[in-house]
Tab-separated table of C-alpha atoms in Angstrom:
chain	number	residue	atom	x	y	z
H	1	UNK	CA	-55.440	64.027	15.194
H	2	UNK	CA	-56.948	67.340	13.570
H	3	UNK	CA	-60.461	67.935	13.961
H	4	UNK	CA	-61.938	70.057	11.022
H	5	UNK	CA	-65.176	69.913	9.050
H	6	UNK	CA	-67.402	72.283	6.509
H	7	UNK	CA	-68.495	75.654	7.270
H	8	UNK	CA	-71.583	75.012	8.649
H	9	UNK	CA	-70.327	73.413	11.666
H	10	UNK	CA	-67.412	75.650	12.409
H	11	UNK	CA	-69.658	76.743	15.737
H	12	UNK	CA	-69.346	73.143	17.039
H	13	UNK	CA	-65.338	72.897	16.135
H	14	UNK	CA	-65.116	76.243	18.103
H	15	UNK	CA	-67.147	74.615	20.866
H	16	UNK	CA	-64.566	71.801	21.409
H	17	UNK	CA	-61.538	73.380	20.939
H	18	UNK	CA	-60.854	73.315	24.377
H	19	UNK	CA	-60.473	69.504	24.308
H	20	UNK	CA	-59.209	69.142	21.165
H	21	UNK	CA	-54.662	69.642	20.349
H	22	UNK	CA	-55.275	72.152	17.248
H	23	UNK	CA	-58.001	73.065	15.084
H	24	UNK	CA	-55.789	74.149	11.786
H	25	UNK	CA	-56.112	77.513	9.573
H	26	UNK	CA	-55.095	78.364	6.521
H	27	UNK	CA	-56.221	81.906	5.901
H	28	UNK	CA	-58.080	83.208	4.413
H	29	UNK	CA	-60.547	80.284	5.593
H	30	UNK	CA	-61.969	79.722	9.056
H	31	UNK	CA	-59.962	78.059	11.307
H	32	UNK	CA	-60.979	74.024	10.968
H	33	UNK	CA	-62.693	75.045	7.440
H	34	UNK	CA	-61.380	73.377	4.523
H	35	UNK	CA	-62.612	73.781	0.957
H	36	UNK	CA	-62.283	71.091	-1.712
H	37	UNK	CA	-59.283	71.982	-2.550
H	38	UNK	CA	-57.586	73.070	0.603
H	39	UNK	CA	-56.062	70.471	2.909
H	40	UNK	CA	-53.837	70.258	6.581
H	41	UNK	CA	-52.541	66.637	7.843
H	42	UNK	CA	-54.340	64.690	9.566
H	43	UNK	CA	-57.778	64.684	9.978
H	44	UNK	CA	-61.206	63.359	11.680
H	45	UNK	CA	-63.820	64.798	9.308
H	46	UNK	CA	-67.162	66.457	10.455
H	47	UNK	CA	-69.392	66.601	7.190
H	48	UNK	CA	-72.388	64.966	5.716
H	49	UNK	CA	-70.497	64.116	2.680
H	50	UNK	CA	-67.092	63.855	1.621
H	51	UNK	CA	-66.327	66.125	-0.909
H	52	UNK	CA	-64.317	68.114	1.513
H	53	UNK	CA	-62.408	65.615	2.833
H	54	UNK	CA	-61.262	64.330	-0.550
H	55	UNK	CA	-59.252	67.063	-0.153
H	56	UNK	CA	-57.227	65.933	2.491
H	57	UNK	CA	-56.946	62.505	1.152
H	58	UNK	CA	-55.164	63.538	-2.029
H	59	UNK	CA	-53.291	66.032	-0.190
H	60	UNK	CA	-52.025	63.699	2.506
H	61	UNK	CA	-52.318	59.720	1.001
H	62	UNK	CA	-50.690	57.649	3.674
H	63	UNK	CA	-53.591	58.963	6.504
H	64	UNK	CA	-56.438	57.254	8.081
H	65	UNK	CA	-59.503	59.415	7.385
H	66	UNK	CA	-62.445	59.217	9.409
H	67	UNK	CA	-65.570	61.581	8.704
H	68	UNK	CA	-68.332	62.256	11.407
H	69	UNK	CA	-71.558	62.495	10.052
H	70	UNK	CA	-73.387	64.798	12.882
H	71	UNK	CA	-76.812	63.944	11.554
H	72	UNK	CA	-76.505	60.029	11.100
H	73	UNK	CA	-74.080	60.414	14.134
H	74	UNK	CA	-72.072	57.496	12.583
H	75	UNK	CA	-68.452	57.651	12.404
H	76	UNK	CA	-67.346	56.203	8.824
H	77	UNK	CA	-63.417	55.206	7.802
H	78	UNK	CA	-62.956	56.541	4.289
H	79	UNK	CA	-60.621	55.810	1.840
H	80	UNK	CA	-59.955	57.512	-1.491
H	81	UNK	CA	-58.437	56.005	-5.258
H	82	UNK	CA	-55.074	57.731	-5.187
H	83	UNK	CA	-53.297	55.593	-7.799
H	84	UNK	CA	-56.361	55.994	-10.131
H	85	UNK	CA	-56.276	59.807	-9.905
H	86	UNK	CA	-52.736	59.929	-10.232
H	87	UNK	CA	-52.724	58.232	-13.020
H	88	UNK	CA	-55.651	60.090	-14.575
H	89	UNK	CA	-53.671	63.397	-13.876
H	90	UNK	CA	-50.538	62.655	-15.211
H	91	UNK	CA	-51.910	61.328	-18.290
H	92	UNK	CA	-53.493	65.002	-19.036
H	93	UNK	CA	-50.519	66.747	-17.912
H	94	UNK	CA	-48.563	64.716	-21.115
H	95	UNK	CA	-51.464	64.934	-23.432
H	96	UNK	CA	-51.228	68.952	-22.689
H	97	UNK	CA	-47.507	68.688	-23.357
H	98	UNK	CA	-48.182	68.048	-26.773
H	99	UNK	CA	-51.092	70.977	-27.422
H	100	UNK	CA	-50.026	73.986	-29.941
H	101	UNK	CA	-53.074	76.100	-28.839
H	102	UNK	CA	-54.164	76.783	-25.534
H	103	UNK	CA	-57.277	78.172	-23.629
H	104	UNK	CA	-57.626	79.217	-20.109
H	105	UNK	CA	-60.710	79.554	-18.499
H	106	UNK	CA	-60.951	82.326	-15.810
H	107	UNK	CA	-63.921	81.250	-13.366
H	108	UNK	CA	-66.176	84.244	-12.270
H	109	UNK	CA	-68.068	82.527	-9.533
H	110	UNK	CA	-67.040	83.688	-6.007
H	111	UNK	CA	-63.318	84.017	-5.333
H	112	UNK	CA	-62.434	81.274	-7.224
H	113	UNK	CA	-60.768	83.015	-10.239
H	114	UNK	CA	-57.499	84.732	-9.474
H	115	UNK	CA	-56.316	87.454	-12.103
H	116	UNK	CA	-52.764	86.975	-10.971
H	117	UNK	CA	-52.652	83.543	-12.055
H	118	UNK	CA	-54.525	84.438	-15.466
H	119	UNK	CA	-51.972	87.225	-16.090
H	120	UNK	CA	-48.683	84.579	-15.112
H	121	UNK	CA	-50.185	82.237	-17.623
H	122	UNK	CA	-50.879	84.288	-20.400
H	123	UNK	CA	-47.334	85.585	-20.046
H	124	UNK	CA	-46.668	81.784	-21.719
H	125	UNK	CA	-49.661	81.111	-23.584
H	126	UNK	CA	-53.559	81.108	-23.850
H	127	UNK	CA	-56.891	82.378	-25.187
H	128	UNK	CA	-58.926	83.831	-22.175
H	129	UNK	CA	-62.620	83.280	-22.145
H	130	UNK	CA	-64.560	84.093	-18.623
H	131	UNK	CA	-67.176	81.690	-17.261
H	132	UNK	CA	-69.080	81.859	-14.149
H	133	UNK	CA	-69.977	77.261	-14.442
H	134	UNK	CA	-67.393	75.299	-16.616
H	135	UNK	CA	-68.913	72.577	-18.341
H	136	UNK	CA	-67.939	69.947	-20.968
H	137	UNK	CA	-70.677	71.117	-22.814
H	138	UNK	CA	-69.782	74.779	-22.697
H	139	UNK	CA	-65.967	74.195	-23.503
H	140	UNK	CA	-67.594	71.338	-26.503
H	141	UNK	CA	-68.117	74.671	-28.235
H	142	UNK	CA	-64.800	75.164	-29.131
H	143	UNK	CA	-64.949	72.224	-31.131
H	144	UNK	CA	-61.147	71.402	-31.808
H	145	UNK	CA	-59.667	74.797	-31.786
H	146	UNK	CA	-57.903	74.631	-28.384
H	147	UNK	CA	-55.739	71.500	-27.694
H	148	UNK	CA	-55.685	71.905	-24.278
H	149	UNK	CA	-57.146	73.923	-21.673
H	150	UNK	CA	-56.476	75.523	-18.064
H	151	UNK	CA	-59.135	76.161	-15.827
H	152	UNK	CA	-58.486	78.897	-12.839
H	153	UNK	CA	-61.468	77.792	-10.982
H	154	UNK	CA	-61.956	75.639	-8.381
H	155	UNK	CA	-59.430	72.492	-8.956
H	156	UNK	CA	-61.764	69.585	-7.991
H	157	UNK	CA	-63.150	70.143	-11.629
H	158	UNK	CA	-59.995	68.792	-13.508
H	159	UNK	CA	-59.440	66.197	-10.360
H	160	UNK	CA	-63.196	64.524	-10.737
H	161	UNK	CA	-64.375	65.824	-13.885
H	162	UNK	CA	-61.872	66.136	-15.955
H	163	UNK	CA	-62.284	63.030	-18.136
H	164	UNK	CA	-64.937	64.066	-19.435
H	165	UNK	CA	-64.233	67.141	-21.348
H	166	UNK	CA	-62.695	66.424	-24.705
H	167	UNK	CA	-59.588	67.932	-24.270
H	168	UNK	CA	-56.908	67.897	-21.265
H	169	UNK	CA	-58.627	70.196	-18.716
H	170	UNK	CA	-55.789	70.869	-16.058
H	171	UNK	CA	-55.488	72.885	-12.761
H	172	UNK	CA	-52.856	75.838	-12.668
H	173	UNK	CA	-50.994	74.079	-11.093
H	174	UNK	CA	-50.667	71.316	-13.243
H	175	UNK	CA	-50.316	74.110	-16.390
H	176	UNK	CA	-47.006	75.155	-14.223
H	177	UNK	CA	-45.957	71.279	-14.802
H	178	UNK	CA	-47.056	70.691	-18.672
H	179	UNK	CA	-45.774	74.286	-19.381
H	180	UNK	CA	-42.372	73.697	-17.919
H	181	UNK	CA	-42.471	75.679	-14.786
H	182	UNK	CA	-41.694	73.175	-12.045
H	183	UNK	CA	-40.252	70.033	-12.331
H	184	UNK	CA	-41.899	66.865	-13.386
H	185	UNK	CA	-44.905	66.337	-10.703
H	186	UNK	CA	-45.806	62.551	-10.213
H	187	UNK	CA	-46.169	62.122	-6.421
H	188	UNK	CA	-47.523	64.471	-3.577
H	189	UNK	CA	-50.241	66.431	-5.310
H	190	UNK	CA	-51.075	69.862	-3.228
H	191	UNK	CA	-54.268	70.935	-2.380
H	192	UNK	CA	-53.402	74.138	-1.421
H	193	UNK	CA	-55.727	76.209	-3.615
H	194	UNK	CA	-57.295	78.797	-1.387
H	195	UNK	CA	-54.130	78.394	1.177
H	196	UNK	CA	-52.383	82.181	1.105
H	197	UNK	CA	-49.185	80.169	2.527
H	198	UNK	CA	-49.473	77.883	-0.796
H	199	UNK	CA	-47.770	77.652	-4.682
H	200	UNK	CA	-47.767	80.770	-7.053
H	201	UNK	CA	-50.147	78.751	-8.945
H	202	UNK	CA	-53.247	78.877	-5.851
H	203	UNK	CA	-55.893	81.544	-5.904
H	204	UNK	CA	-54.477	83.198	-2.844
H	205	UNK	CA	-51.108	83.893	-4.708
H	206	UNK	CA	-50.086	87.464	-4.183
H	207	UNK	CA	-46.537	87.520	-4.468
H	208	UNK	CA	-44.550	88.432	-7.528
């Protein structure tokens, strides 16, 4: 098993390393930390919610999760809809197929918006518009000009949200899929976004 958990108690994972077989990185994250869209194997959870560990549910679908709440100091067995979103996902990435114009939404909060993603994707297509908190409401006022749009953000907004924007709302990696550049995705789904050992679509990406 893999211990990890949120940021804020990345003091106590440090604390029982010693104990534990590995605490895993991906950099540029703390070792143990995991974002919403960043996910190792296997995994006993320490969180107060499970946002986080979503992450390594979709990323690794055959594993037993468990999540530690440290202030209920309960011990809960989680399990996550991974046909549902799937299906949800795939379902965008052919409605997107179809789209003859294109937006792409480069977040400005944090690090979450990569410029070498933006500037791969409008190599193939896209308006750009910049926004620091992507909402249906805010992309609403595009009324039906764009068919389709990409967000380089923070993925978990196309994975939970996405359904309810009006038009396909997909992750850059996805884009990669609907535009043709990888093959056909309908199984392992990475979670790899802030992972610098991850795809050319992730926010890390600094390869050519």
């Amino acid at each position: 098993l893999v211990l990890a958990g949120t940021i804020q108690f990345a003091a106590a994972l440090r604390t029982a390393k010693s104990i534990l077989i590995i605490i895993p990185q991906s950099k540029p994250l703390s070792a143990g930390e995991v974002l919403g869209c960043t996910a190792p194997k296997l995994v006993v959870f320490v969180a107060d919610g499970r946002f986080h560990l979503e992450a390594f549910m979709i990323a690794n679908p055959a594993i037993k999760a468990f999540r530690y709440d440290p202030y209920l100091r309960v011990l809960f067995f989680e399990e996550y809809d991974q046909d549902g979103m799937r299906e949800v996902r795939k379902n965008a990435i052919l409605r997107a197929k179809s789209a003859r114009s294109w937006g792409i939404v480069l977040g400005t909060l944090g690090r979450q918006g990569n410029p070498k993603i933006l500037e791969r994707l409008m190599s193939e297509k896209g308006t750009v518009v910049l926004i620091s908190e992507l909402s249906p409401a805010r992309i609403s006022m595009f009324g039906n000009s764009v068919d389709a749009w990409i967000q380089i953000a923070c993925p978990r907004l196309s994975i939970d949200w996405g359904e309810a924007f009006p038009q396909p709302l997909l992750t850059p990696f996805e884009a990669h899929v609907a535009l043709g550049l990888l093959p056909g995705w309908w199984e392992d789904y990475p979670m790899d976004y802030f992972a610098q050992d991850g795809g050319k679509w992730n926010c890390a990406y600094t390869k050519k």
